[in-house]
Amino acid sequence: MQTIRTETRDRVAVIRLNRPDALNALNRATAQDIAEAAEGFEKHPAIGCIVVLGSDKAFAAGADIKEMHPAGFREMIRDDWFATWDRFTAIRIPTIAAVNGYALGGGCELAMMCDIILAGDGARFGQPEIGLGVMPGMGGTQRLTRLIGKSKAMELCLTGRMMDAQEAERIGLVARIFPAERLEEEALSMAAAIAQRSRLSTMILKESIQRADEGSLSEGLLFERRLFQAMFALEDQKEGMAAYLEKRAARFERD
């Protein structure tokens, strides 16, 4: 894979964007590489969480405009541009985006595809596509609106302005902020804590939270209740509750 580098650290997988000359701009090869890497990690029973990283200067500065500029409507429809990202968002194990520097356009959208966004204190977020005569196309108008509300999403997308990490945390886009030099360490620490939980339980929990974005409250509550009840068929539920009662660390299955 030419556009990313990958590694594993115990039960945590790392996908690191690796196009420094383009500020990690996301081209079609990047989408393919990230999707393939994430799918491979999901199939590995020892991996419990994935962390997506960029560089200190840029998580990803946007989609690759040089690649995109010559394309026409026929090509966009025929090749279904951006559809590859659906494979990444379908990953069932938890994902964390650790954002230092710029996360603009497609970079902001990639961060929002992850389950948790952590930011360095110098990170900058935005959807500036309107300045190019287009709009977000990788989920920006949809995920951003669900995360921060209609008015704020409209303001950011229509003006194209960037916001800092502090504003992003205040409006609910970012979960936590860390000093930039500690961001990777903190993201890996959080991922390791998640990965030590029951893998099946975290997958089920992720699915339930995702459902909250896609249906009514009553449907979501019923879905949550049924999943909760179904988890009592898992050995991990028996082990987790027994460990709590016996005041010891739980020993969850690793599959």
PDB file of C-alpha atoms in Angstrom:
ATOM      1  CA  MET A   1       0.000   0.000   0.000  1.00  0.00           C
ATOM      2  CA  GLN A   2       1.545   3.263  -1.175  1.00  0.00           C
ATOM      3  CA  THR A   3      -0.749   5.772   0.537  1.00  0.00           C
ATOM      4  CA  ILE A   4      -0.811   4.449   4.104  1.00  0.00           C
ATOM      5  CA  ARG A   5       1.371   2.662   6.626  1.00  0.00           C
ATOM      6  CA  THR A   6      -0.046   0.129   9.049  1.00  0.00           C
ATOM      7  CA  GLU A   7       1.116  -1.505  12.254  1.00  0.00           C
ATOM      8  CA  THR A   8      -0.291  -3.352  15.240  1.00  0.00           C
ATOM      9  CA  ARG A   9       0.409  -2.734  18.901  1.00  0.00           C
ATOM     10  CA  ASP A  10      -0.900  -5.655  20.888  1.00  0.00           C
ATOM     11  CA  ARG A  11      -4.693  -5.543  20.254  1.00  0.00           C
ATOM     12  CA  VAL A  12      -4.671  -2.112  18.566  1.00  0.00           C
ATOM     13  CA  ALA A  13      -4.237  -1.555  14.807  1.00  0.00           C
ATOM     14  CA  VAL A  14      -2.864   1.707  13.412  1.00  0.00           C
ATOM     15  CA  ILE A  15      -3.595   3.121   9.957  1.00  0.00           C
ATOM     16  CA  ARG A  16      -1.332   6.088   9.252  1.00  0.00           C
ATOM     17  CA  LEU A  17      -1.948   8.264   6.185  1.00  0.00           C
ATOM     18  CA  ASN A  18       1.266   8.553   4.205  1.00  0.00           C
ATOM     19  CA  ARG A  19       1.075  11.184   1.465  1.00  0.00           C
ATOM     20  CA  PRO A  20       3.197  13.928   3.078  1.00  0.00           C
ATOM     21  CA  ASP A  21       3.846  15.816  -0.164  1.00  0.00           C
ATOM     22  CA  ALA A  22       0.074  16.243  -0.617  1.00  0.00           C
ATOM     23  CA  LEU A  23      -0.744  16.928   3.046  1.00  0.00           C
ATOM     24  CA  ASN A  24      -2.347  13.469   3.079  1.00  0.00           C
ATOM     25  CA  ALA A  25      -4.964  14.481   0.494  1.00  0.00           C
ATOM     26  CA  LEU A  26      -7.354  11.597  -0.061  1.00  0.00           C
ATOM     27  CA  ASN A  27      -7.295  10.108  -3.545  1.00  0.00           C
ATOM     28  CA  ARG A  28      -9.042   6.965  -4.746  1.00  0.00           C
ATOM     29  CA  ALA A  29      -6.016   4.817  -3.957  1.00  0.00           C
ATOM     30  CA  THR A  30      -6.090   6.061  -0.360  1.00  0.00           C
ATOM     31  CA  ALA A  31      -9.736   5.062  -0.010  1.00  0.00           C
ATOM     32  CA  GLN A  32      -8.971   1.600  -1.373  1.00  0.00           C
ATOM     33  CA  ASP A  33      -5.934   1.156   0.866  1.00  0.00           C
ATOM     34  CA  ILE A  34      -7.742   2.280   4.027  1.00  0.00           C
ATOM     35  CA  ALA A  35     -10.757   0.079   3.281  1.00  0.00           C
ATOM     36  CA  GLU A  36      -8.598  -2.984   2.621  1.00  0.00           C
ATOM     37  CA  ALA A  37      -6.470  -2.414   5.714  1.00  0.00           C
ATOM     38  CA  ALA A  38      -9.483  -1.896   7.982  1.00  0.00           C
ATOM     39  CA  GLU A  39     -11.242  -4.971   6.599  1.00  0.00           C
ATOM     40  CA  GLY A  40      -8.139  -7.021   7.222  1.00  0.00           C
ATOM     41  CA  PHE A  41      -7.871  -5.824  10.809  1.00  0.00           C
ATOM     42  CA  GLU A  42     -11.554  -6.511  11.408  1.00  0.00           C
ATOM     43  CA  LYS A  43     -11.081 -10.130  10.318  1.00  0.00           C
ATOM     44  CA  HIS A  44      -8.170 -10.542  12.754  1.00  0.00           C
ATOM     45  CA  PRO A  45      -9.637 -11.852  16.035  1.00  0.00           C
ATOM     46  CA  ALA A  46      -6.841 -10.304  18.113  1.00  0.00           C
ATOM     47  CA  ILE A  47      -7.567  -6.712  16.995  1.00  0.00           C
ATOM     48  CA  GLY A  48     -10.108  -4.826  19.095  1.00  0.00           C
ATOM     49  CA  CYS A  49      -9.748  -1.222  17.915  1.00  0.00           C
ATOM     50  CA  ILE A  50      -8.349   0.779  14.978  1.00  0.00           C
ATOM     51  CA  VAL A  51      -6.658   4.192  15.236  1.00  0.00           C
ATOM     52  CA  VAL A  52      -6.416   6.399  12.134  1.00  0.00           C
ATOM     53  CA  LEU A  53      -3.588   8.944  12.175  1.00  0.00           C
ATOM     54  CA  GLY A  54      -2.182  11.602   9.870  1.00  0.00           C
ATOM     55  CA  SER A  55       0.921  13.714  10.373  1.00  0.00           C
ATOM     56  CA  ASP A  56       1.652  16.558  12.774  1.00  0.00           C
ATOM     57  CA  LYS A  57       0.850  19.069  10.027  1.00  0.00           C
ATOM     58  CA  ALA A  58      -2.231  17.454   8.527  1.00  0.00           C
ATOM     59  CA  PHE A  59      -4.552  14.611   9.346  1.00  0.00           C
ATOM     60  CA  ALA A  60      -5.816  15.016   5.768  1.00  0.00           C
ATOM     61  CA  ALA A  61      -6.118  18.360   4.004  1.00  0.00           C
ATOM     62  CA  GLY A  62      -9.020  17.249   1.821  1.00  0.00           C
ATOM     63  CA  ALA A  63      -9.781  15.180  -1.234  1.00  0.00           C
ATOM     64  CA  ASP A  64      -7.187  15.149  -4.026  1.00  0.00           C
ATOM     65  CA  ILE A  65      -8.303  18.015  -6.268  1.00  0.00           C
ATOM     66  CA  LYS A  66      -5.685  17.230  -8.927  1.00  0.00           C
ATOM     67  CA  GLU A  67      -7.184  13.778  -9.382  1.00  0.00           C
ATOM     68  CA  MET A  68     -10.761  15.012  -9.235  1.00  0.00           C
ATOM     69  CA  HIS A  69     -10.612  18.127 -11.428  1.00  0.00           C
ATOM     70  CA  PRO A  70     -10.673  16.410 -14.868  1.00  0.00           C
ATOM     71  CA  ALA A  71     -13.616  14.141 -14.020  1.00  0.00           C
ATOM     72  CA  GLY A  72     -17.046  14.739 -15.509  1.00  0.00           C
ATOM     73  CA  PHE A  73     -20.549  13.790 -14.431  1.00  0.00           C
ATOM     74  CA  ARG A  74     -20.541  10.587 -16.513  1.00  0.00           C
ATOM     75  CA  GLU A  75     -17.310   9.399 -14.892  1.00  0.00           C
ATOM     76  CA  MET A  76     -18.478  10.329 -11.408  1.00  0.00           C
ATOM     77  CA  ILE A  77     -21.676   8.297 -11.823  1.00  0.00           C
ATOM     78  CA  ARG A  78     -20.095   5.388 -13.686  1.00  0.00           C
ATOM     79  CA  ASP A  79     -17.256   4.901 -11.205  1.00  0.00           C
ATOM     80  CA  ASP A  80     -19.393   5.878  -8.178  1.00  0.00           C
ATOM     81  CA  TRP A  81     -16.735   8.105  -6.667  1.00  0.00           C
ATOM     82  CA  PHE A  82     -16.402   7.896  -2.879  1.00  0.00           C
ATOM     83  CA  ALA A  83     -18.410   4.648  -2.660  1.00  0.00           C
ATOM     84  CA  THR A  84     -15.275   2.835  -1.455  1.00  0.00           C
ATOM     85  CA  TRP A  85     -15.562   4.720   1.823  1.00  0.00           C
ATOM     86  CA  ASP A  86     -18.731   2.749   2.579  1.00  0.00           C
ATOM     87  CA  ARG A  87     -16.477  -0.250   3.183  1.00  0.00           C
ATOM     88  CA  PHE A  88     -14.604   1.637   5.899  1.00  0.00           C
ATOM     89  CA  THR A  89     -17.758   2.850   7.631  1.00  0.00           C
ATOM     90  CA  ALA A  90     -19.063  -0.728   7.638  1.00  0.00           C
ATOM     91  CA  ILE A  91     -16.204  -1.853   9.912  1.00  0.00           C
ATOM     92  CA  ARG A  92     -17.727  -3.326  13.047  1.00  0.00           C
ATOM     93  CA  ILE A  93     -14.885  -2.884  15.547  1.00  0.00           C
ATOM     94  CA  PRO A  94     -14.423   0.594  17.092  1.00  0.00           C
ATOM     95  CA  THR A  95     -12.382   3.205  15.223  1.00  0.00           C
ATOM     96  CA  ILE A  96     -10.670   6.339  16.529  1.00  0.00           C
ATOM     97  CA  ALA A  97      -9.498   9.328  14.473  1.00  0.00           C
ATOM     98  CA  ALA A  98      -6.543  11.150  16.048  1.00  0.00           C
ATOM     99  CA  VAL A  99      -6.402  14.569  14.379  1.00  0.00           C
ATOM    100  CA  ASN A 100      -3.390  16.854  14.422  1.00  0.00           C
ATOM    101  CA  GLY A 101      -3.141  19.771  12.022  1.00  0.00           C
ATOM    102  CA  TYR A 102      -5.675  20.162   9.226  1.00  0.00           C
ATOM    103  CA  ALA A 103      -8.765  17.979   8.820  1.00  0.00           C
ATOM    104  CA  LEU A 104     -10.492  19.759   5.953  1.00  0.00           C
ATOM    105  CA  GLY A 105     -13.037  18.598   3.397  1.00  0.00           C
ATOM    106  CA  GLY A 106     -12.521  14.888   2.911  1.00  0.00           C
ATOM    107  CA  GLY A 107     -10.180  14.870   5.897  1.00  0.00           C
ATOM    108  CA  CYS A 108     -12.933  16.137   8.179  1.00  0.00           C
ATOM    109  CA  GLU A 109     -15.297  13.627   6.590  1.00  0.00           C
ATOM    110  CA  LEU A 110     -12.853  10.746   7.181  1.00  0.00           C
ATOM    111  CA  ALA A 111     -12.564  11.777  10.835  1.00  0.00           C
ATOM    112  CA  MET A 112     -16.364  11.766  11.112  1.00  0.00           C
ATOM    113  CA  MET A 113     -16.490   8.253   9.645  1.00  0.00           C
ATOM    114  CA  CYS A 114     -14.646   7.090  12.762  1.00  0.00           C
ATOM    115  CA  ASP A 115     -16.481   6.368  16.000  1.00  0.00           C
ATOM    116  CA  ILE A 116     -14.458   8.763  18.175  1.00  0.00           C
ATOM    117  CA  ILE A 117     -12.565  11.907  17.166  1.00  0.00           C
ATOM    118  CA  LEU A 118      -9.649  13.006  19.343  1.00  0.00           C
ATOM    119  CA  ALA A 119      -7.827  16.232  18.492  1.00  0.00           C
ATOM    120  CA  GLY A 120      -4.512  17.847  19.181  1.00  0.00           C
ATOM    121  CA  ASP A 121      -4.813  21.340  20.586  1.00  0.00           C
ATOM    122  CA  GLY A 122      -3.721  22.862  17.268  1.00  0.00           C
ATOM    123  CA  ALA A 123      -6.104  20.904  15.030  1.00  0.00           C
ATOM    124  CA  ARG A 124      -8.304  22.701  12.505  1.00  0.00           C
ATOM    125  CA  PHE A 125     -11.554  21.365  11.038  1.00  0.00           C
ATOM    126  CA  GLY A 126     -13.715  22.516   8.145  1.00  0.00           C
ATOM    127  CA  GLN A 127     -15.736  21.750   5.019  1.00  0.00           C
ATOM    128  CA  PRO A 128     -14.422  24.322   2.518  1.00  0.00           C
ATOM    129  CA  GLU A 129     -15.759  22.646  -0.657  1.00  0.00           C
ATOM    130  CA  ILE A 130     -18.104  25.560  -1.464  1.00  0.00           C
ATOM    131  CA  GLY A 131     -15.026  27.606  -2.371  1.00  0.00           C
ATOM    132  CA  LEU A 132     -14.339  25.100  -5.154  1.00  0.00           C
ATOM    133  CA  GLY A 133     -17.836  25.366  -6.551  1.00  0.00           C
ATOM    134  CA  VAL A 134     -18.938  22.014  -5.094  1.00  0.00           C
ATOM    135  CA  MET A 135     -20.218  20.611  -1.791  1.00  0.00           C
ATOM    136  CA  PRO A 136     -19.070  17.859   0.582  1.00  0.00           C
ATOM    137  CA  GLY A 137     -19.462  14.453  -1.058  1.00  0.00           C
ATOM    138  CA  MET A 138     -18.093  11.947   1.460  1.00  0.00           C
ATOM    139  CA  GLY A 139     -20.786  12.461   4.089  1.00  0.00           C
ATOM    140  CA  GLY A 140     -20.063  16.007   5.207  1.00  0.00           C
ATOM    141  CA  THR A 141     -23.589  17.385   4.868  1.00  0.00           C
ATOM    142  CA  GLN A 142     -25.069  14.330   6.573  1.00  0.00           C
ATOM    143  CA  ARG A 143     -22.689  13.336   9.383  1.00  0.00           C
ATOM    144  CA  LEU A 144     -21.812  16.913  10.311  1.00  0.00           C
ATOM    145  CA  THR A 145     -25.489  17.833  10.629  1.00  0.00           C
ATOM    146  CA  ARG A 146     -26.169  14.813  12.851  1.00  0.00           C
ATOM    147  CA  LEU A 147     -23.167  15.592  15.033  1.00  0.00           C
ATOM    148  CA  ILE A 148     -23.520  19.345  15.521  1.00  0.00           C
ATOM    149  CA  GLY A 149     -27.000  20.318  14.296  1.00  0.00           C
ATOM    150  CA  LYS A 150     -28.467  21.967  11.209  1.00  0.00           C
ATOM    151  CA  SER A 151     -27.644  25.628  11.872  1.00  0.00           C
ATOM    152  CA  LYS A 152     -23.988  25.053  12.713  1.00  0.00           C
ATOM    153  CA  ALA A 153     -23.496  22.626   9.821  1.00  0.00           C
ATOM    154  CA  MET A 154     -25.090  25.131   7.436  1.00  0.00           C
ATOM    155  CA  GLU A 155     -22.815  27.904   8.675  1.00  0.00           C
ATOM    156  CA  LEU A 156     -19.633  25.851   8.329  1.00  0.00           C
ATOM    157  CA  CYS A 157     -20.480  24.381   4.917  1.00  0.00           C
ATOM    158  CA  LEU A 158     -21.876  27.578   3.368  1.00  0.00           C
ATOM    159  CA  THR A 159     -19.013  29.812   4.524  1.00  0.00           C
ATOM    160  CA  GLY A 160     -16.267  27.206   4.276  1.00  0.00           C
ATOM    161  CA  ARG A 161     -14.545  28.598   7.358  1.00  0.00           C
ATOM    162  CA  MET A 162     -12.212  26.558   9.541  1.00  0.00           C
ATOM    163  CA  MET A 163     -12.763  26.041  13.258  1.00  0.00           C
ATOM    164  CA  ASP A 164     -10.196  25.214  15.900  1.00  0.00           C
ATOM    165  CA  ALA A 165     -10.134  22.165  18.138  1.00  0.00           C
ATOM    166  CA  GLN A 166     -11.658  24.026  21.066  1.00  0.00           C
ATOM    167  CA  GLU A 167     -14.738  25.030  19.075  1.00  0.00           C
ATOM    168  CA  ALA A 168     -14.979  21.524  17.594  1.00  0.00           C
ATOM    169  CA  GLU A 169     -15.040  20.037  21.091  1.00  0.00           C
ATOM    170  CA  ARG A 170     -17.541  22.601  22.356  1.00  0.00           C
ATOM    171  CA  ILE A 171     -20.070  21.814  19.608  1.00  0.00           C
ATOM    172  CA  GLY A 172     -19.694  18.044  19.928  1.00  0.00           C
ATOM    173  CA  LEU A 173     -17.595  17.150  16.890  1.00  0.00           C
ATOM    174  CA  VAL A 174     -14.540  16.216  18.971  1.00  0.00           C
ATOM    175  CA  ALA A 175     -14.649  13.984  22.034  1.00  0.00           C
ATOM    176  CA  ARG A 176     -11.449  15.165  23.738  1.00  0.00           C
ATOM    177  CA  ILE A 177      -8.475  17.487  23.150  1.00  0.00           C
ATOM    178  CA  PHE A 178      -4.873  16.721  24.070  1.00  0.00           C
ATOM    179  CA  PRO A 179      -1.580  18.574  23.623  1.00  0.00           C
ATOM    180  CA  ALA A 180      -0.487  17.879  20.053  1.00  0.00           C
ATOM    181  CA  GLU A 181       2.692  16.096  21.110  1.00  0.00           C
ATOM    182  CA  ARG A 182       0.688  13.687  23.295  1.00  0.00           C
ATOM    183  CA  LEU A 183      -2.187  13.009  20.915  1.00  0.00           C
ATOM    184  CA  GLU A 184      -0.908   9.760  19.415  1.00  0.00           C
ATOM    185  CA  GLU A 185       0.012   8.364  22.827  1.00  0.00           C
ATOM    186  CA  GLU A 186      -3.408   9.252  24.249  1.00  0.00           C
ATOM    187  CA  ALA A 187      -5.256   7.818  21.245  1.00  0.00           C
ATOM    188  CA  LEU A 188      -3.350   4.541  21.481  1.00  0.00           C
ATOM    189  CA  SER A 189      -4.002   4.405  25.227  1.00  0.00           C
ATOM    190  CA  MET A 190      -7.747   4.871  24.717  1.00  0.00           C
ATOM    191  CA  ALA A 191      -7.748   2.300  21.914  1.00  0.00           C
ATOM    192  CA  ALA A 192      -5.913  -0.193  24.133  1.00  0.00           C
ATOM    193  CA  ALA A 193      -8.492   0.273  26.887  1.00  0.00           C
ATOM    194  CA  ILE A 194     -11.320  -0.339  24.404  1.00  0.00           C
ATOM    195  CA  ALA A 195      -9.547  -3.334  22.887  1.00  0.00           C
ATOM    196  CA  GLN A 196      -9.301  -5.020  26.282  1.00  0.00           C
ATOM    197  CA  ARG A 197     -13.077  -5.207  26.506  1.00  0.00           C
ATOM    198  CA  SER A 198     -15.134  -8.022  25.064  1.00  0.00           C
ATOM    199  CA  ARG A 199     -14.726  -7.740  21.290  1.00  0.00           C
ATOM    200  CA  LEU A 200     -18.242  -8.977  20.601  1.00  0.00           C
ATOM    201  CA  SER A 201     -19.714  -6.621  23.179  1.00  0.00           C
ATOM    202  CA  THR A 202     -17.970  -3.566  21.707  1.00  0.00           C
ATOM    203  CA  MET A 203     -19.189  -4.511  18.222  1.00  0.00           C
ATOM    204  CA  ILE A 204     -22.769  -4.820  19.455  1.00  0.00           C
ATOM    205  CA  LEU A 205     -22.526  -1.565  21.420  1.00  0.00           C
ATOM    206  CA  LYS A 206     -21.181   0.273  18.356  1.00  0.00           C
ATOM    207  CA  GLU A 207     -24.090  -0.995  16.266  1.00  0.00           C
ATOM    208  CA  SER A 208     -26.612   0.227  18.827  1.00  0.00           C
ATOM    209  CA  ILE A 209     -25.154   3.750  19.017  1.00  0.00           C
ATOM    210  CA  GLN A 210     -25.048   3.964  15.230  1.00  0.00           C
ATOM    211  CA  ARG A 211     -28.732   3.109  15.108  1.00  0.00           C
ATOM    212  CA  ALA A 212     -29.494   6.293  17.066  1.00  0.00           C
ATOM    213  CA  ASP A 213     -28.583   8.322  13.974  1.00  0.00           C
ATOM    214  CA  GLU A 214     -30.846   6.388  11.656  1.00  0.00           C
ATOM    215  CA  GLY A 215     -34.283   5.965  13.228  1.00  0.00           C
ATOM    216  CA  SER A 216     -36.790   7.216  15.758  1.00  0.00           C
ATOM    217  CA  LEU A 217     -36.167   7.202  19.502  1.00  0.00           C
ATOM    218  CA  SER A 218     -38.781   4.499  20.118  1.00  0.00           C
ATOM    219  CA  GLU A 219     -37.252   2.232  17.463  1.00  0.00           C
ATOM    220  CA  GLY A 220     -33.774   2.884  18.832  1.00  0.00           C
ATOM    221  CA  LEU A 221     -34.802   2.089  22.395  1.00  0.00           C
ATOM    222  CA  LEU A 222     -36.344  -1.209  21.324  1.00  0.00           C
ATOM    223  CA  PHE A 223     -33.260  -2.067  19.259  1.00  0.00           C
ATOM    224  CA  GLU A 224     -31.007  -1.287  22.235  1.00  0.00           C
ATOM    225  CA  ARG A 225     -33.145  -3.361  24.600  1.00  0.00           C
ATOM    226  CA  ARG A 226     -33.125  -6.380  22.298  1.00  0.00           C
ATOM    227  CA  LEU A 227     -29.364  -6.203  21.845  1.00  0.00           C
ATOM    228  CA  PHE A 228     -28.886  -5.894  25.604  1.00  0.00           C
ATOM    229  CA  GLN A 229     -31.043  -8.954  26.154  1.00  0.00           C
ATOM    230  CA  ALA A 230     -29.224 -10.881  23.418  1.00  0.00           C
ATOM    231  CA  MET A 231     -25.862 -10.232  25.097  1.00  0.00           C
ATOM    232  CA  PHE A 232     -26.952 -12.549  27.908  1.00  0.00           C
ATOM    233  CA  ALA A 233     -26.304 -15.392  25.478  1.00  0.00           C
ATOM    234  CA  LEU A 234     -22.601 -14.482  25.430  1.00  0.00           C
ATOM    235  CA  GLU A 235     -19.978 -16.080  27.640  1.00  0.00           C
ATOM    236  CA  ASP A 236     -18.469 -12.601  27.955  1.00  0.00           C
ATOM    237  CA  GLN A 237     -21.552 -11.424  29.862  1.00  0.00           C
ATOM    238  CA  LYS A 238     -21.196 -14.287  32.344  1.00  0.00           C
ATOM    239  CA  GLU A 239     -17.474 -13.673  32.725  1.00  0.00           C
ATOM    240  CA  GLY A 240     -17.787  -9.887  33.053  1.00  0.00           C
ATOM    241  CA  MET A 241     -20.431 -10.013  35.754  1.00  0.00           C
ATOM    242  CA  ALA A 242     -18.708 -12.857  37.608  1.00  0.00           C
ATOM    243  CA  ALA A 243     -15.436 -10.911  37.609  1.00  0.00           C
ATOM    244  CA  TYR A 244     -17.217  -7.864  39.017  1.00  0.00           C
ATOM    245  CA  LEU A 245     -18.806  -9.884  41.827  1.00  0.00           C
ATOM    246  CA  GLU A 246     -15.517 -11.670  42.568  1.00  0.00           C
ATOM    247  CA  LYS A 247     -13.572  -8.373  42.495  1.00  0.00           C
ATOM    248  CA  ARG A 248     -11.092  -9.475  39.824  1.00  0.00           C
ATOM    249  CA  ALA A 249     -10.182  -8.510  36.247  1.00  0.00           C
ATOM    250  CA  ALA A 250     -12.406 -10.021  33.576  1.00  0.00           C
ATOM    251  CA  ARG A 251     -10.903 -12.492  31.114  1.00  0.00           C
ATOM    252  CA  PHE A 252     -12.872 -11.962  27.921  1.00  0.00           C
ATOM    253  CA  GLU A 253     -12.843 -14.178  24.862  1.00  0.00           C
ATOM    254  CA  ARG A 254     -10.555 -12.963  22.052  1.00  0.00           C
ATOM    255  CA  ASP A 255     -12.624 -13.725  18.985  1.00  0.00           C
TER     256      ASP A 255
END
